[in-house]
mmCIF file with all atom_site columns, C-alpha atoms in Angstrom:
data_model
loop_
_atom_site.group_PDB
_atom_site.id
_atom_site.type_symbol
_atom_site.label_atom_id
_atom_site.label_alt_id
_atom_site.label_comp_id
_atom_site.label_asym_id
_atom_site.label_entity_id
_atom_site.label_seq_id
_atom_site.pdbx_PDB_ins_code
_atom_site.Cartn_x
_atom_site.Cartn_y
_atom_site.Cartn_z
_atom_site.occupancy
_atom_site.B_iso_or_equiv
_atom_site.pdbx_formal_charge
_atom_site.auth_seq_id
_atom_site.auth_comp_id
_atom_site.auth_asym_id
_atom_site.auth_atom_id
_atom_site.pdbx_PDB_model_num
ATOM 1   C CA . MET A 1 1   ? -25.693 30.326  -32.318 1.00 0.00 ? 1   MET A CA 1
ATOM 2   C CA . LYS A 1 2   ? -25.880 26.650  -31.150 1.00 0.00 ? 2   LYS A CA 1
ATOM 3   C CA . LYS A 1 3   ? -25.770 25.629  -34.915 1.00 0.00 ? 3   LYS A CA 1
ATOM 4   C CA . ILE A 1 4   ? -22.277 26.752  -35.272 1.00 0.00 ? 4   ILE A CA 1
ATOM 5   C CA . VAL A 1 5   ? -19.805 23.857  -35.185 1.00 0.00 ? 5   VAL A CA 1
ATOM 6   C CA . ASP A 1 6   ? -16.399 24.301  -33.498 1.00 0.00 ? 6   ASP A CA 1
ATOM 7   C CA . LEU A 1 7   ? -14.227 22.763  -36.281 1.00 0.00 ? 7   LEU A CA 1
ATOM 8   C CA . GLN A 1 8   ? -11.185 22.682  -34.027 1.00 0.00 ? 8   GLN A CA 1
ATOM 9   C CA . GLU A 1 9   ? -12.981 20.686  -31.453 1.00 0.00 ? 9   GLU A CA 1
ATOM 10  C CA . ARG A 1 10  ? -14.305 18.234  -34.044 1.00 0.00 ? 10  ARG A CA 1
ATOM 11  C CA . ILE A 1 11  ? -10.672 17.760  -35.548 1.00 0.00 ? 11  ILE A CA 1
ATOM 12  C CA . GLU A 1 12  ? -9.258  17.164  -32.053 1.00 0.00 ? 12  GLU A CA 1
ATOM 13  C CA . GLY A 1 13  ? -12.141 14.652  -31.239 1.00 0.00 ? 13  GLY A CA 1
ATOM 14  C CA . LYS A 1 14  ? -11.393 12.777  -34.476 1.00 0.00 ? 14  LYS A CA 1
ATOM 15  C CA . ARG A 1 15  ? -7.613  12.840  -33.736 1.00 0.00 ? 15  ARG A CA 1
ATOM 16  C CA . GLN A 1 16  ? -8.223  11.517  -30.174 1.00 0.00 ? 16  GLN A CA 1
ATOM 17  C CA . LYS A 1 17  ? -10.491 8.670   -31.443 1.00 0.00 ? 17  LYS A CA 1
ATOM 18  C CA . ARG A 1 18  ? -7.869  7.658   -34.045 1.00 0.00 ? 18  ARG A CA 1
ATOM 19  C CA . GLN A 1 19  ? -5.132  7.801   -31.277 1.00 0.00 ? 19  GLN A CA 1
ATOM 20  C CA . GLN A 1 20  ? -7.235  5.578   -29.180 1.00 0.00 ? 20  GLN A CA 1
ATOM 21  C CA . GLU A 1 21  ? -7.938  3.062   -31.933 1.00 0.00 ? 21  GLU A CA 1
ATOM 22  C CA . GLN A 1 22  ? -4.234  2.847   -32.764 1.00 0.00 ? 22  GLN A CA 1
ATOM 23  C CA . TYR A 1 23  ? -3.392  2.358   -28.990 1.00 0.00 ? 23  TYR A CA 1
ATOM 24  C CA . GLN A 1 24  ? -6.047  -0.403  -28.815 1.00 0.00 ? 24  GLN A CA 1
ATOM 25  C CA . GLU A 1 25  ? -4.490  -2.063  -31.904 1.00 0.00 ? 25  GLU A CA 1
ATOM 26  C CA . LYS A 1 26  ? -1.174  -2.040  -30.222 1.00 0.00 ? 26  LYS A CA 1
ATOM 27  C CA . ILE A 1 27  ? -2.462  -3.591  -27.091 1.00 0.00 ? 27  ILE A CA 1
ATOM 28  C CA . GLU A 1 28  ? -4.153  -6.444  -29.032 1.00 0.00 ? 28  GLU A CA 1
ATOM 29  C CA . THR A 1 29  ? -0.907  -6.962  -30.898 1.00 0.00 ? 29  THR A CA 1
ATOM 30  C CA . ILE A 1 30  ? 1.078   -7.414  -27.650 1.00 0.00 ? 30  ILE A CA 1
ATOM 31  C CA . GLN A 1 31  ? -1.693  -9.630  -26.300 1.00 0.00 ? 31  GLN A CA 1
ATOM 32  C CA . ARG A 1 32  ? -1.499  -11.855 -29.438 1.00 0.00 ? 32  ARG A CA 1
ATOM 33  C CA . VAL A 1 33  ? 2.340   -12.100 -29.256 1.00 0.00 ? 33  VAL A CA 1
ATOM 34  C CA . THR A 1 34  ? 2.471   -12.940 -25.614 1.00 0.00 ? 34  THR A CA 1
ATOM 35  C CA . GLN A 1 35  ? -0.348  -15.324 -25.648 1.00 0.00 ? 35  GLN A CA 1
ATOM 36  C CA . CYS A 1 36  ? 0.692   -17.122 -28.794 1.00 0.00 ? 36  CYS A CA 1
ATOM 37  C CA . SER A 1 37  ? 4.299   -17.455 -27.692 1.00 0.00 ? 37  SER A CA 1
ATOM 38  C CA . SER A 1 38  ? 3.325   -19.170 -24.517 1.00 0.00 ? 38  SER A CA 1
ATOM 39  C CA . CYS A 1 39  ? 0.458   -21.404 -25.960 1.00 0.00 ? 39  CYS A CA 1
ATOM 40  C CA . HIS A 1 40  ? 1.020   -25.055 -24.857 1.00 0.00 ? 40  HIS A CA 1
ATOM 41  C CA . PHE A 1 41  ? -1.263  -26.408 -27.526 1.00 0.00 ? 41  PHE A CA 1
ATOM 42  C CA . LYS A 1 42  ? 1.276   -25.674 -30.395 1.00 0.00 ? 42  LYS A CA 1
ATOM 43  C CA . CYS A 1 43  ? 4.972   -26.265 -30.941 1.00 0.00 ? 43  CYS A CA 1
ATOM 44  C CA . ALA A 1 44  ? 7.084   -23.370 -29.632 1.00 0.00 ? 44  ALA A CA 1
ATOM 45  C CA . MET A 1 45  ? 9.433   -23.662 -32.408 1.00 0.00 ? 45  MET A CA 1
ATOM 46  C CA . CYS A 1 46  ? 7.378   -24.425 -35.660 1.00 0.00 ? 46  CYS A CA 1
ATOM 47  C CA . GLY A 1 47  ? 3.896   -23.573 -34.561 1.00 0.00 ? 47  GLY A CA 1
ATOM 48  C CA . GLN A 1 48  ? 2.269   -26.766 -35.481 1.00 0.00 ? 48  GLN A CA 1
ATOM 49  C CA . TYR A 1 49  ? -0.936  -27.161 -33.317 1.00 0.00 ? 49  TYR A CA 1
ATOM 50  C CA . LEU A 1 50  ? -0.738  -30.201 -31.079 1.00 0.00 ? 50  LEU A CA 1
ATOM 51  C CA . ASN A 1 51  ? -3.562  -32.377 -29.878 1.00 0.00 ? 51  ASN A CA 1
ATOM 52  C CA . GLU A 1 52  ? -3.247  -33.747 -26.345 1.00 0.00 ? 52  GLU A CA 1
ATOM 53  C CA . THR A 1 53  ? -4.181  -37.207 -27.594 1.00 0.00 ? 53  THR A CA 1
ATOM 54  C CA . ASP A 1 54  ? -1.443  -37.081 -30.163 1.00 0.00 ? 54  ASP A CA 1
ATOM 55  C CA . PRO A 1 55  ? 1.693   -38.876 -29.346 1.00 0.00 ? 55  PRO A CA 1
ATOM 56  C CA . SER A 1 56  ? 3.634   -35.795 -30.404 1.00 0.00 ? 56  SER A CA 1
ATOM 57  C CA . TYR A 1 57  ? 2.012   -33.805 -27.618 1.00 0.00 ? 57  TYR A CA 1
ATOM 58  C CA . SER A 1 58  ? 4.529   -33.831 -24.814 1.00 0.00 ? 58  SER A CA 1
ATOM 59  C CA . SER A 1 59  ? 4.383   -30.539 -22.969 1.00 0.00 ? 59  SER A CA 1
ATOM 60  C CA . ASP A 1 60  ? 5.075   -32.182 -19.530 1.00 0.00 ? 60  ASP A CA 1
ATOM 61  C CA . SER A 1 61  ? 7.100   -35.229 -20.478 1.00 0.00 ? 61  SER A CA 1
ATOM 62  C CA . SER A 1 62  ? 9.806   -33.370 -22.421 1.00 0.00 ? 62  SER A CA 1
ATOM 63  C CA . GLY A 1 63  ? 11.398  -31.784 -19.263 1.00 0.00 ? 63  GLY A CA 1
ATOM 64  C CA . TYR A 1 64  ? 11.710  -28.446 -21.170 1.00 0.00 ? 64  TYR A CA 1
ATOM 65  C CA . GLU A 1 65  ? 9.907   -25.281 -20.476 1.00 0.00 ? 65  GLU A CA 1
ATOM 66  C CA . TYR A 1 66  ? 8.842   -25.215 -23.998 1.00 0.00 ? 66  TYR A CA 1
ATOM 67  C CA . THR A 1 67  ? 6.265   -27.383 -25.799 1.00 0.00 ? 67  THR A CA 1
ATOM 68  C CA . PHE A 1 68  ? 7.607   -29.099 -28.875 1.00 0.00 ? 68  PHE A CA 1
ATOM 69  C CA . CYS A 1 69  ? 6.405   -31.423 -31.539 1.00 0.00 ? 69  CYS A CA 1
ATOM 70  C CA . ASP A 1 70  ? 8.519   -34.547 -31.986 1.00 0.00 ? 70  ASP A CA 1
ATOM 71  C CA . SER A 1 71  ? 10.579  -33.190 -34.803 1.00 0.00 ? 71  SER A CA 1
ATOM 72  C CA . CYS A 1 72  ? 11.368  -29.890 -33.129 1.00 0.00 ? 72  CYS A CA 1
ATOM 73  C CA . ARG A 1 73  ? 12.100  -31.608 -29.821 1.00 0.00 ? 73  ARG A CA 1
ATOM 74  C CA . TRP A 1 74  ? 14.579  -33.900 -31.448 1.00 0.00 ? 74  TRP A CA 1
ATOM 75  C CA . GLU A 1 75  ? 16.335  -30.831 -33.105 1.00 0.00 ? 75  GLU A CA 1
ATOM 76  C CA . PHE A 1 76  ? 16.354  -28.978 -29.869 1.00 0.00 ? 76  PHE A CA 1
ATOM 77  C CA . GLU A 1 77  ? 17.818  -31.942 -28.109 1.00 0.00 ? 77  GLU A CA 1
ATOM 78  C CA . ASP A 1 78  ? 20.596  -32.108 -30.805 1.00 0.00 ? 78  ASP A CA 1
ATOM 79  C CA . PHE A 1 79  ? 21.134  -28.401 -30.520 1.00 0.00 ? 79  PHE A CA 1
ATOM 80  C CA . LEU A 1 80  ? 21.605  -28.665 -26.773 1.00 0.00 ? 80  LEU A CA 1
ATOM 81  C CA . SER A 1 81  ? 24.068  -31.579 -27.036 1.00 0.00 ? 81  SER A CA 1
ATOM 82  C CA . VAL A 1 82  ? 26.126  -29.806 -29.809 1.00 0.00 ? 82  VAL A CA 1
ATOM 83  C CA . SER A 1 83  ? 26.062  -26.528 -27.981 1.00 0.00 ? 83  SER A CA 1
ATOM 84  C CA . ARG A 1 84  ? 27.370  -28.315 -24.822 1.00 0.00 ? 84  ARG A CA 1
ATOM 85  C CA . GLY A 1 85  ? 30.040  -30.011 -26.904 1.00 0.00 ? 85  GLY A CA 1
ATOM 86  C CA . GLU A 1 86  ? 28.825  -33.351 -25.854 1.00 0.00 ? 86  GLU A CA 1
ATOM 87  C CA . LYS A 1 87  ? 28.403  -34.882 -29.385 1.00 0.00 ? 87  LYS A CA 1
ATOM 88  C CA . TYR A 1 88  ? 28.452  -34.156 -33.129 1.00 0.00 ? 88  TYR A CA 1
ATOM 89  C CA . SER A 1 89  ? 25.002  -34.788 -34.336 1.00 0.00 ? 89  SER A CA 1
ATOM 90  C CA . GLY A 1 90  ? 26.020  -36.190 -37.848 1.00 0.00 ? 90  GLY A CA 1
ATOM 91  C CA . VAL A 1 91  ? 23.248  -34.424 -39.588 1.00 0.00 ? 91  VAL A CA 1
ATOM 92  C CA . PHE A 1 92  ? 24.525  -32.228 -42.457 1.00 0.00 ? 92  PHE A CA 1
ATOM 93  C CA . TRP A 1 93  ? 22.389  -29.191 -41.864 1.00 0.00 ? 93  TRP A CA 1
ATOM 94  C CA . HIS A 1 94  ? 23.643  -28.957 -38.249 1.00 0.00 ? 94  HIS A CA 1
ATOM 95  C CA . ASN A 1 95  ? 25.965  -26.211 -38.985 1.00 0.00 ? 95  ASN A CA 1
ATOM 96  C CA . LYS A 1 96  ? 26.979  -22.891 -37.475 1.00 0.00 ? 96  LYS A CA 1
ATOM 97  C CA . GLU A 1 97  ? 23.952  -21.156 -38.996 1.00 0.00 ? 97  GLU A CA 1
ATOM 98  C CA . TRP A 1 98  ? 21.745  -23.900 -37.586 1.00 0.00 ? 98  TRP A CA 1
ATOM 99  C CA . GLU A 1 99  ? 23.119  -23.314 -34.119 1.00 0.00 ? 99  GLU A CA 1
ATOM 100 C CA . LYS A 1 100 ? 22.699  -19.510 -34.515 1.00 0.00 ? 100 LYS A CA 1
ATOM 101 C CA . MET A 1 101 ? 19.114  -20.166 -35.469 1.00 0.00 ? 101 MET A CA 1
ATOM 102 C CA . TRP A 1 102 ? 18.501  -21.953 -32.248 1.00 0.00 ? 102 TRP A CA 1
ATOM 103 C CA . LEU A 1 103 ? 20.328  -19.406 -30.206 1.00 0.00 ? 103 LEU A CA 1
ATOM 104 C CA . ALA A 1 104 ? 18.314  -16.700 -31.667 1.00 0.00 ? 104 ALA A CA 1
ATOM 105 C CA . TRP A 1 105 ? 15.149  -18.451 -31.026 1.00 0.00 ? 105 TRP A CA 1
ATOM 106 C CA . LEU A 1 106 ? 16.196  -19.008 -27.362 1.00 0.00 ? 106 LEU A CA 1
ATOM 107 C CA . ASP A 1 107 ? 17.009  -15.331 -27.118 1.00 0.00 ? 107 ASP A CA 1
ATOM 108 C CA . TYR A 1 108 ? 13.531  -14.438 -28.660 1.00 0.00 ? 108 TYR A CA 1
ATOM 109 C CA . GLN A 1 109 ? 11.990  -16.701 -26.072 1.00 0.00 ? 109 GLN A CA 1
ATOM 110 C CA . GLN A 1 110 ? 13.813  -15.276 -23.101 1.00 0.00 ? 110 GLN A CA 1
ATOM 111 C CA . ALA A 1 111 ? 13.079  -11.724 -24.400 1.00 0.00 ? 111 ALA A CA 1
ATOM 112 C CA . ILE A 1 112 ? 9.311   -12.466 -24.426 1.00 0.00 ? 112 ILE A CA 1
ATOM 113 C CA . ALA A 1 113 ? 9.558   -14.024 -20.934 1.00 0.00 ? 113 ALA A CA 1
ATOM 114 C CA . GLY A 1 114 ? 11.496  -10.980 -19.719 1.00 0.00 ? 114 GLY A CA 1
ATOM 115 C CA . PHE A 1 115 ? 8.869   -8.583  -21.096 1.00 0.00 ? 115 PHE A CA 1
ATOM 116 C CA . MET A 1 116 ? 6.137   -10.742 -19.620 1.00 0.00 ? 116 MET A CA 1
ATOM 117 C CA . ASN A 1 117 ? 7.755   -10.478 -16.170 1.00 0.00 ? 117 ASN A CA 1
ATOM 118 C CA . SER A 1 118 ? 8.285   -6.678  -16.449 1.00 0.00 ? 118 SER A CA 1
ATOM 119 C CA . PRO A 1 119 ? 6.251   -4.236  -14.189 1.00 0.00 ? 119 PRO A CA 1
ATOM 120 C CA . GLU A 1 120 ? 5.020   -2.549  -17.362 1.00 0.00 ? 120 GLU A CA 1
ATOM 121 C CA . PHE A 1 121 ? 3.397   -5.784  -18.659 1.00 0.00 ? 121 PHE A CA 1
ATOM 122 C CA . ASP A 1 122 ? 1.692   -6.034  -15.270 1.00 0.00 ? 122 ASP A CA 1
ATOM 123 C CA . LEU A 1 123 ? 0.311   -2.625  -15.807 1.00 0.00 ? 123 LEU A CA 1
ATOM 124 C CA . LEU A 1 124 ? -0.877  -3.526  -19.274 1.00 0.00 ? 124 LEU A CA 1
ATOM 125 C CA . LEU A 1 125 ? -2.667  -6.531  -17.787 1.00 0.00 ? 125 LEU A CA 1
ATOM 126 C CA . GLU A 1 126 ? -4.280  -4.313  -15.100 1.00 0.00 ? 126 GLU A CA 1
ATOM 127 C CA . GLU A 1 127 ? -5.412  -1.924  -17.842 1.00 0.00 ? 127 GLU A CA 1
ATOM 128 C CA . LEU A 1 128 ? -6.879  -4.747  -19.805 1.00 0.00 ? 128 LEU A CA 1
ATOM 129 C CA . ASP A 1 129 ? -8.873  -5.909  -16.736 1.00 0.00 ? 129 ASP A CA 1
ATOM 130 C CA . LEU A 1 130 ? -10.245 -2.472  -16.292 1.00 0.00 ? 130 LEU A CA 1
ATOM 131 C CA . GLU A 1 131 ? -11.654 -2.240  -19.803 1.00 0.00 ? 131 GLU A CA 1
ATOM 132 C CA . PRO A 1 132 ? -15.325 -3.029  -20.210 1.00 0.00 ? 132 PRO A CA 1
#
């Protein structure tokens, strides 16, 4: 009788294994998104990798909480000035849509930071530490 295979048990085992693999993939995706979004070795806006010896690497010197390459930092500074009403940048592409793009980018950055400061994210980190 030991040679009889319980099909229901095998089907359930495969289903649980597939669910575990999907769960692991989701955790890895969250891990990549949060790590990559806070990486200080690439521009937070365009994603260009920066070298600490490069003159464009200025994570501490910019005074912003984000690391930018020179071009994106200049654009961000223009955005801040325009959004405060301090000046008109004079650049033809600095239109309403350009401002919306920067506002959406800031919202995205704040949403990721909010998620990373949530109790659920802390639980996720604890779970990752427990895994062998």
